[in-house]
């Protein structure tokens, strides 16, 4: 197990929505951070590179002020450029071992494993800090992700000794079942950022742990 994995807390893993309006994104992010998520990830699949850089830098400042680790999705180069606390990579984002080497031992590496056990094993061997499985439920943000059985969570924890994140279609109503199944992190976008009170919703997720 990587030496810094133990520093990861269990709880809400807040992921940003695709939001072109930076001011709106930052305002919502501030509210979410008031609820003290365990991790905060910048994820924007539609923004051009220049906007991603601007948004990521601003969000990183908010996370630093809140004391919440800041992770960048699908862009190892940007994570390294900004000195983010870590990177989260999907299947098309390069080999996990190369990302681990680039990040060094002091930053967080997370991997999306979908329902792919081989990828999870490769990631664990390469030094990932957590493994994400999903979609656990039908998801607007991951419409083509195959369904992932809950049993993957407990199996991965037992075999790899790493924290596991659940992703895909998670709401406060169904999140408790995932925690009971072994999830250490609940990766959520719309149910938190789209809530009437994002801070309160984040606190409600934290209470599940």
XYZ file of C-alpha atoms in Angstrom:
209
model
C 0.000 0.000 0.000
C 1.381 3.468 -0.859
C 2.669 5.226 2.213
C 0.254 8.139 1.842
C -2.893 6.103 1.220
C -3.682 6.103 4.935
C -4.152 9.886 4.739
C -7.256 9.481 2.568
C -10.399 10.020 4.556
C -13.659 8.183 3.944
C -16.599 10.231 2.786
C -17.974 12.278 -0.072
C -15.855 12.639 -3.192
C -17.295 15.778 -4.793
C -16.931 15.986 -8.595
C -17.672 19.157 -10.520
C -20.262 19.260 -13.307
C -19.456 20.438 -16.834
C -19.936 24.159 -16.188
C -18.802 26.865 -18.622
C -19.764 29.693 -16.244
C -16.715 29.895 -13.994
C -18.300 32.279 -11.506
C -21.253 29.938 -11.031
C -18.937 26.939 -10.727
C -16.835 28.609 -8.050
C -19.870 29.767 -6.094
C -21.270 26.237 -5.997
C -17.853 24.788 -5.187
C -17.519 27.083 -2.184
C -20.816 25.791 -0.862
C -19.828 22.167 -1.391
C -16.505 22.734 0.359
C -18.342 24.140 3.382
C -19.684 20.597 3.816
C -16.133 19.198 4.110
C -15.944 16.493 1.430
C -13.112 13.997 1.760
C -11.858 14.819 -1.754
C -12.754 17.370 -4.406
C -12.259 16.665 -8.098
C -12.272 19.055 -11.038
C -13.988 17.273 -13.894
C -15.043 19.082 -17.058
C -15.411 17.019 -20.213
C -16.522 19.892 -22.456
C -14.342 22.928 -21.610
C -11.436 23.944 -23.859
C -7.937 23.682 -22.413
C -7.627 27.384 -21.576
C -10.875 27.405 -19.594
C -9.943 24.178 -17.834
C -6.696 25.768 -16.679
C -8.480 28.866 -15.364
C -11.170 26.878 -13.587
C -8.758 24.352 -12.126
C -6.455 27.013 -10.730
C -9.359 28.859 -9.089
C -10.852 25.677 -7.652
C -7.484 24.608 -6.323
C -7.244 27.861 -4.384
C -10.660 27.221 -2.831
C -9.704 23.671 -1.888
C -6.432 24.791 -0.348
C -8.272 27.359 1.753
C -10.756 24.685 2.865
C -8.088 22.074 3.553
C -9.623 19.578 1.113
C -7.388 17.593 -1.296
C -7.808 18.767 -4.894
C -7.777 16.182 -7.692
C -7.823 16.804 -11.448
C -9.668 14.389 -13.716
C -8.309 13.032 -17.001
C -5.428 15.510 -17.297
C -2.185 14.428 -15.684
C -0.261 17.250 -17.373
C -2.536 19.905 -15.861
C -2.346 18.269 -12.433
C 1.440 18.395 -12.616
C 1.477 21.958 -13.959
C -0.669 23.280 -11.119
C 0.828 21.109 -8.410
C -2.567 19.598 -7.639
C -2.890 17.102 -4.803
C -3.484 14.336 -7.304
C -4.929 13.067 -10.563
C -7.758 10.725 -11.443
C -7.350 8.832 -14.690
C -9.594 6.789 -16.942
C -8.771 3.998 -19.353
C -7.604 6.336 -22.127
C -5.369 8.524 -19.956
C -2.157 6.523 -20.100
C -0.611 3.710 -18.060
C -1.037 3.953 -14.281
C 2.646 3.214 -13.639
C 3.715 6.220 -15.709
C 1.263 8.452 -13.854
C 2.540 7.159 -10.507
C 6.103 7.938 -11.513
C 5.179 11.436 -12.705
C 3.177 12.280 -9.580
C 5.770 10.913 -7.189
C 4.941 9.326 -3.878
C 3.442 12.373 -2.211
C 0.374 12.915 -4.399
C -2.812 10.955 -4.922
C -3.437 8.714 -7.916
C -6.957 7.446 -8.486
C -8.157 5.211 -11.292
C -11.524 4.563 -12.865
C -11.815 0.782 -13.146
C -15.410 0.606 -14.394
C -16.233 -3.071 -13.735
C -12.852 -4.211 -15.071
C -11.020 -6.378 -12.528
C -7.868 -6.559 -14.674
C -7.566 -2.788 -14.688
C -8.072 -2.689 -10.941
C -5.297 -5.232 -10.414
C -2.948 -3.352 -12.735
C -3.719 -0.091 -10.973
C -3.122 -1.541 -7.544
C 0.183 -3.012 -8.683
C 1.211 0.324 -10.186
C 0.670 2.186 -6.914
C -2.817 3.683 -7.163
C -4.103 5.220 -3.935
C -7.745 4.338 -4.548
C -9.765 2.431 -7.134
C -13.097 3.689 -8.469
C -15.808 1.325 -9.683
C -18.985 2.156 -11.573
C -21.461 2.904 -12.811
C -23.176 1.633 -9.702
C -26.496 3.052 -10.888
C -27.627 4.473 -14.256
C -25.747 7.739 -14.711
C -26.207 10.824 -16.857
C -22.497 11.662 -16.616
C -21.408 8.091 -17.500
C -24.183 6.910 -19.845
C -22.043 4.250 -21.549
C -20.376 2.810 -18.454
C -21.339 -0.828 -17.867
C -23.066 -1.561 -14.565
C -20.663 -2.511 -11.784
C -21.817 -4.997 -9.125
C -21.655 -3.884 -5.515
C -19.583 -6.977 -4.709
C -16.598 -5.448 -6.515
C -16.172 -2.945 -3.695
C -15.622 -5.432 -0.899
C -13.590 -7.760 -3.126
C -11.206 -4.986 -4.147
C -10.728 -3.816 -0.575
C -9.969 -7.331 0.567
C -7.610 -8.262 -2.260
C -5.778 -4.971 -2.770
C -5.996 -3.296 0.630
C -6.884 0.021 -0.997
C -9.749 2.461 -0.478
C -12.503 2.050 -3.055
C -14.727 4.699 -4.576
C -18.198 4.130 -5.989
C -19.351 6.261 -8.902
C -22.372 6.587 -11.145
C -25.924 7.660 -10.387
C -25.352 8.078 -6.652
C -27.901 9.997 -4.616
C -28.399 10.443 -0.907
C -31.272 7.963 -1.184
C -29.137 5.095 -2.519
C -25.733 5.992 -1.048
C -26.205 4.106 2.208
C -26.308 0.787 0.366
C -22.923 1.535 -1.176
C -21.365 2.405 2.172
C -22.745 -0.842 3.556
C -21.213 -2.675 0.576
C -17.785 -1.285 1.418
C -17.431 2.040 -0.390
C -14.887 4.359 1.247
C -15.624 7.241 -1.123
C -18.857 8.215 -2.869
C -18.150 10.104 -6.100
C -21.090 12.404 -6.733
C -21.756 15.227 -9.185
C -25.353 16.289 -9.715
C -26.844 15.223 -6.390
C -24.430 17.570 -4.632
C -23.804 20.421 -7.064
C -27.441 20.419 -8.159
C -28.836 20.400 -4.622
C -30.761 23.365 -3.297
C -28.229 23.578 -0.457
C -24.935 21.974 -1.598
C -23.270 22.471 1.791
C -26.055 20.701 3.642
C -26.110 17.913 1.065
C -22.348 17.412 1.480
C -22.762 17.245 5.255
C -25.520 14.660 4.815
C -23.186 12.455 2.781
C -20.453 12.815 5.375
C -22.881 11.634 8.041
C -23.238 8.285 6.236
C -19.693 7.451 7.321
